[in-house]
Short mmCIF file of C-alpha atoms in Angstrom, two decimals:
data_model
loop_
_atom_site.label_atom_id
_atom_site.label_comp_id
_atom_site.label_asym_id
_atom_site.label_seq_id
_atom_site.Cartn_x
_atom_site.Cartn_y
_atom_site.Cartn_z
CA MET M 1 3.93 -7.13 1.18
CA ALA M 2 2.52 -8.82 4.29
CA LYS M 3 2.38 -12.61 5.36
CA LEU M 4 -0.34 -14.59 5.34
CA GLN M 5 -1.23 -16.44 8.93
CA VAL M 6 -4.06 -18.97 8.81
CA ALA M 7 -5.88 -19.54 12.02
CA ILE M 8 -7.07 -22.52 12.91
CA ASP M 9 -10.06 -22.91 15.13
CA LEU M 10 -11.52 -26.34 14.64
CA LEU M 11 -10.41 -28.87 17.55
CA ASN M 12 -9.70 -32.46 16.53
CA ILE M 13 -5.79 -31.84 14.84
CA ASP M 14 -6.35 -34.45 11.80
CA ASP M 15 -9.54 -32.01 10.68
CA ALA M 16 -7.03 -29.29 11.15
CA ILE M 17 -3.91 -30.79 9.10
CA ALA M 18 -6.29 -31.65 6.68
CA LEU M 19 -7.45 -27.81 6.40
CA ALA M 20 -3.21 -26.84 6.93
CA THR M 21 -2.70 -29.07 3.55
CA LYS M 22 -4.95 -27.25 1.57
CA VAL M 23 -4.20 -23.95 2.22
CA ALA M 24 -0.13 -24.42 2.72
CA PRO M 25 1.02 -23.12 -0.91
CA TYR M 26 -0.81 -19.97 -0.25
CA ILE M 27 0.35 -19.08 3.47
CA ASP M 28 3.29 -18.61 5.44
CA ILE M 29 2.31 -19.13 9.13
CA ILE M 30 0.04 -22.10 10.35
CA GLU M 31 -1.87 -21.09 13.83
CA LEU M 32 -2.72 -23.47 16.44
CA GLY M 33 -5.37 -21.55 17.43
CA THR M 34 -6.48 -21.51 21.32
CA PRO M 35 -9.62 -23.75 21.65
CA LEU M 36 -7.41 -26.86 19.02
CA ILE M 37 -4.32 -26.01 21.67
CA LYS M 38 -6.70 -26.97 24.70
CA SER M 39 -8.37 -29.72 22.27
CA GLU M 40 -5.14 -31.47 21.38
CA GLY M 41 -2.22 -29.72 24.03
CA LEU M 42 1.38 -30.71 22.58
CA THR M 43 1.17 -33.45 20.55
CA GLY M 44 -0.62 -31.30 18.45
CA ILE M 45 1.37 -28.69 17.99
CA ARG M 46 3.86 -31.83 17.47
CA LYS M 47 1.58 -33.19 14.80
CA MET M 48 1.65 -29.83 12.76
CA LYS M 49 5.07 -29.21 12.25
CA ASP M 50 5.70 -32.64 11.30
CA ALA M 51 3.50 -32.07 8.81
CA PHE M 52 4.82 -28.33 7.93
CA PRO M 53 8.40 -28.80 8.49
CA ASP M 54 8.68 -25.79 6.67
CA LYS M 55 6.07 -23.52 7.80
CA LEU M 56 6.31 -21.28 10.61
CA VAL M 57 3.36 -22.54 13.23
CA LEU M 58 2.36 -20.98 16.01
CA ALA M 59 0.64 -21.99 19.16
CA ASP M 60 -1.84 -19.32 20.18
CA PHE M 61 -1.23 -20.85 23.71
CA LYS M 62 -2.21 -16.95 25.17
CA THR M 63 -0.11 -16.91 27.94
CA ALA M 64 -0.52 -14.84 31.53
CA ASP M 65 1.63 -16.29 34.10
CA ALA M 66 4.80 -18.31 33.68
CA GLY M 67 6.15 -17.24 30.09
CA GLU M 68 9.08 -18.65 30.44
CA LEU M 69 7.97 -22.32 31.58
CA GLU M 70 4.95 -22.06 28.87
CA ALA M 71 7.25 -21.02 25.88
CA ASN M 72 9.44 -23.79 26.66
CA MET M 73 6.84 -25.84 26.29
CA ALA M 74 5.44 -24.78 23.03
CA PHE M 75 8.94 -24.28 21.50
CA GLY M 76 9.92 -28.02 22.49
CA ALA M 77 7.30 -29.36 21.05
CA GLY M 78 7.74 -27.72 17.64
CA ALA M 79 6.23 -24.14 17.40
CA ASP M 80 7.78 -21.30 15.93
CA TYR M 81 6.08 -18.95 17.91
CA ILE M 82 4.37 -18.40 21.02
CA THR M 83 1.48 -15.39 22.01
CA VAL M 84 1.57 -14.73 24.76
CA LEU M 85 -1.45 -11.89 26.82
CA GLY M 86 -0.44 -8.24 26.36
CA ALA M 87 -2.15 -8.17 29.51
CA THR M 88 -0.44 -9.83 31.19
CA GLY M 89 2.70 -8.31 33.26
CA ASP M 90 6.01 -7.54 31.65
CA SER M 91 8.09 -9.78 33.60
CA THR M 92 5.94 -13.05 31.69
CA ILE M 93 6.55 -11.57 27.83
CA ALA M 94 10.11 -10.67 29.11
CA GLY M 95 10.03 -14.51 30.29
CA ALA M 96 8.69 -15.94 27.26
CA VAL M 97 11.27 -14.00 25.10
CA LYS M 98 13.99 -15.38 26.84
CA ALA M 99 12.89 -18.72 26.08
CA ALA M 100 12.41 -17.87 22.78
CA LYS M 101 16.27 -16.30 22.24
CA GLU M 102 17.31 -19.75 23.52
CA HIS M 103 15.31 -21.78 20.89
CA GLY M 104 16.16 -19.47 18.08
CA LYS M 105 12.25 -18.61 18.24
CA GLY M 106 9.51 -15.96 18.50
CA VAL M 107 7.03 -14.42 20.90
CA VAL M 108 4.15 -12.39 19.42
CA VAL M 109 2.10 -10.53 21.86
CA ASP M 110 -1.46 -10.47 22.22
CA THR M 111 -3.69 -8.03 22.92
CA ILE M 112 -7.04 -9.44 22.87
CA GLY M 113 -8.24 -7.53 25.89
CA VAL M 114 -5.92 -4.17 26.11
CA LYS M 115 -7.63 -0.79 26.19
CA ASP M 116 -4.53 0.99 24.19
CA ARG M 117 -3.46 -1.73 22.01
CA VAL M 118 -1.10 0.91 20.03
CA LYS M 119 0.88 1.68 23.36
CA ARG M 120 1.04 -2.07 24.45
CA ALA M 121 2.41 -2.86 21.22
CA GLN M 122 5.24 -0.60 21.61
CA GLU M 123 5.75 -1.42 24.98
CA ALA M 124 6.09 -5.53 23.98
CA ILE M 125 8.37 -5.03 21.25
CA ALA M 126 10.53 -2.71 23.77
CA LEU M 127 10.26 -6.31 25.67
CA GLY M 128 11.57 -8.43 22.85
CA ALA M 129 8.46 -9.13 21.10
CA GLU M 130 9.03 -10.09 17.48
CA PHE M 131 5.70 -9.02 16.67
CA VAL M 132 2.46 -7.54 18.31
CA GLU M 133 -1.27 -8.92 17.25
CA LEU M 134 -3.82 -6.18 16.98
CA HIS M 135 -6.95 -8.49 17.88
CA ALA M 136 -10.62 -8.13 17.82
CA GLY M 137 -11.37 -11.69 18.96
CA LEU M 138 -14.68 -13.32 18.48
CA ASP M 139 -16.78 -12.03 21.36
CA GLU M 140 -15.66 -8.96 20.03
CA GLN M 141 -16.22 -8.68 16.44
CA ALA M 142 -19.96 -10.14 17.21
CA GLU M 143 -20.78 -6.70 19.07
CA ASP M 144 -22.78 -4.14 17.96
CA GLY M 145 -20.72 -1.60 15.43
CA TYR M 146 -17.35 -3.38 15.41
CA SER M 147 -15.64 -2.24 12.59
CA ILE M 148 -11.94 -3.73 11.80
CA GLN M 149 -11.11 -0.43 10.21
CA VAL M 150 -10.12 0.51 14.39
CA LEU M 151 -6.96 -2.22 13.99
CA ILE M 152 -5.96 -0.67 10.55
CA ASP M 153 -6.04 2.51 12.14
CA GLU M 154 -4.17 1.30 15.18
CA ALA M 155 -1.66 -0.49 12.62
CA THR M 156 -0.57 2.85 10.72
CA ARG M 157 -0.24 4.64 14.10
CA ALA M 158 1.77 1.94 16.12
CA GLY M 159 4.91 2.23 13.98
CA VAL M 160 6.26 -1.02 15.15
CA ALA M 161 5.79 -4.64 13.78
CA VAL M 162 2.09 -5.82 13.78
CA SER M 163 -0.24 -8.31 12.78
CA ILE M 164 -3.61 -7.65 12.40
CA ALA M 165 -6.59 -10.38 13.58
CA GLY M 166 -10.31 -9.74 13.48
CA GLY M 167 -12.06 -9.45 10.59
CA VAL M 168 -9.36 -9.82 7.91
CA ASN M 169 -11.10 -11.33 4.48
CA LEU M 170 -10.94 -10.59 1.17
CA SER M 171 -12.69 -7.30 1.61
CA SER M 172 -10.42 -5.90 3.96
CA ILE M 173 -7.02 -7.28 3.54
CA THR M 174 -5.69 -4.52 0.48
CA ALA M 175 -6.34 -1.98 3.61
CA VAL M 176 -4.68 -4.24 6.04
CA LYS M 177 -1.81 -5.05 3.86
CA LYS M 178 -1.39 -0.61 3.26
CA SER M 179 -1.63 -0.19 6.97
CA GLY M 180 1.90 -1.52 6.82
CA VAL M 181 1.63 -4.80 9.41
CA THR M 182 3.68 -7.48 9.16
CA VAL M 183 1.43 -10.57 8.99
CA ALA M 184 -2.74 -10.02 8.08
CA VAL M 185 -4.31 -13.31 9.70
CA ALA M 186 -7.08 -15.14 8.30
CA GLY M 187 -9.62 -17.66 10.07
CA ALA M 188 -13.15 -17.53 9.20
CA ALA M 189 -12.02 -16.15 5.59
CA ILE M 190 -10.66 -19.85 5.25
CA TYR M 191 -11.64 -22.12 7.14
CA GLY M 192 -15.26 -21.24 7.26
CA ALA M 193 -15.04 -21.27 2.76
CA LYS M 194 -16.15 -22.88 0.57
CA ASP M 195 -13.16 -23.71 -0.95
CA PRO M 196 -10.39 -22.61 2.01
CA ALA M 197 -7.43 -23.28 -0.83
CA ASN M 198 -9.02 -20.79 -3.41
CA ALA M 199 -9.69 -18.30 -0.50
CA ALA M 200 -6.29 -18.59 0.59
CA LYS M 201 -4.96 -17.78 -2.60
CA GLU M 202 -6.86 -14.96 -3.27
CA LEU M 203 -6.14 -13.21 -0.20
CA GLN M 204 -2.35 -14.16 -0.47
CA GLU M 205 -2.54 -12.62 -4.02
CA LEU M 206 -4.06 -9.29 -2.88
CA ALA M 207 -1.49 -9.43 0.61
CA MET M 208 1.19 -9.87 -2.22
CA ALA M 209 0.04 -7.16 -4.57
#
């Protein structure tokens, strides 16, 4: 059974909380996407955690430097997870992990832009990441020939705790779950749906099947 994470890439925290309110019964992790973090800052994290104290809140910082500092910022604002770029140096990941241990929180390493995602996932787990996001960003997904199957195959080979982000929807969620992921990350499949609550409910049912 995979946990379900909703990636909220809206720009306004009130809109984000309104969406999260609709889907909260069906998801485990609420992600404040990078555009939302840049728009609303630490205040947005605090507001989301205050609204959903029983949910895990992930701040998608995509930290590239000053790992310990930025992790302390996120955790101090109420985040349960922070993302650090896999493309950055080991010391940045290690710094964030140090802060996470002090706060009793977790680091998720995001492999967006990494060429060998499987190798970096294994390295990141060894550095203390809680799980690693095998991630194809919006720009990569828009490229000709993109298929989420690449991430599914990588998850199967990784042998460590990973999530998949990059095209998780009703058509792919079963294959994503079967790959052995810890977390399935759905963004547009939920926030872009006519009925986000129903979309999240259906995704949850398949993730738990």
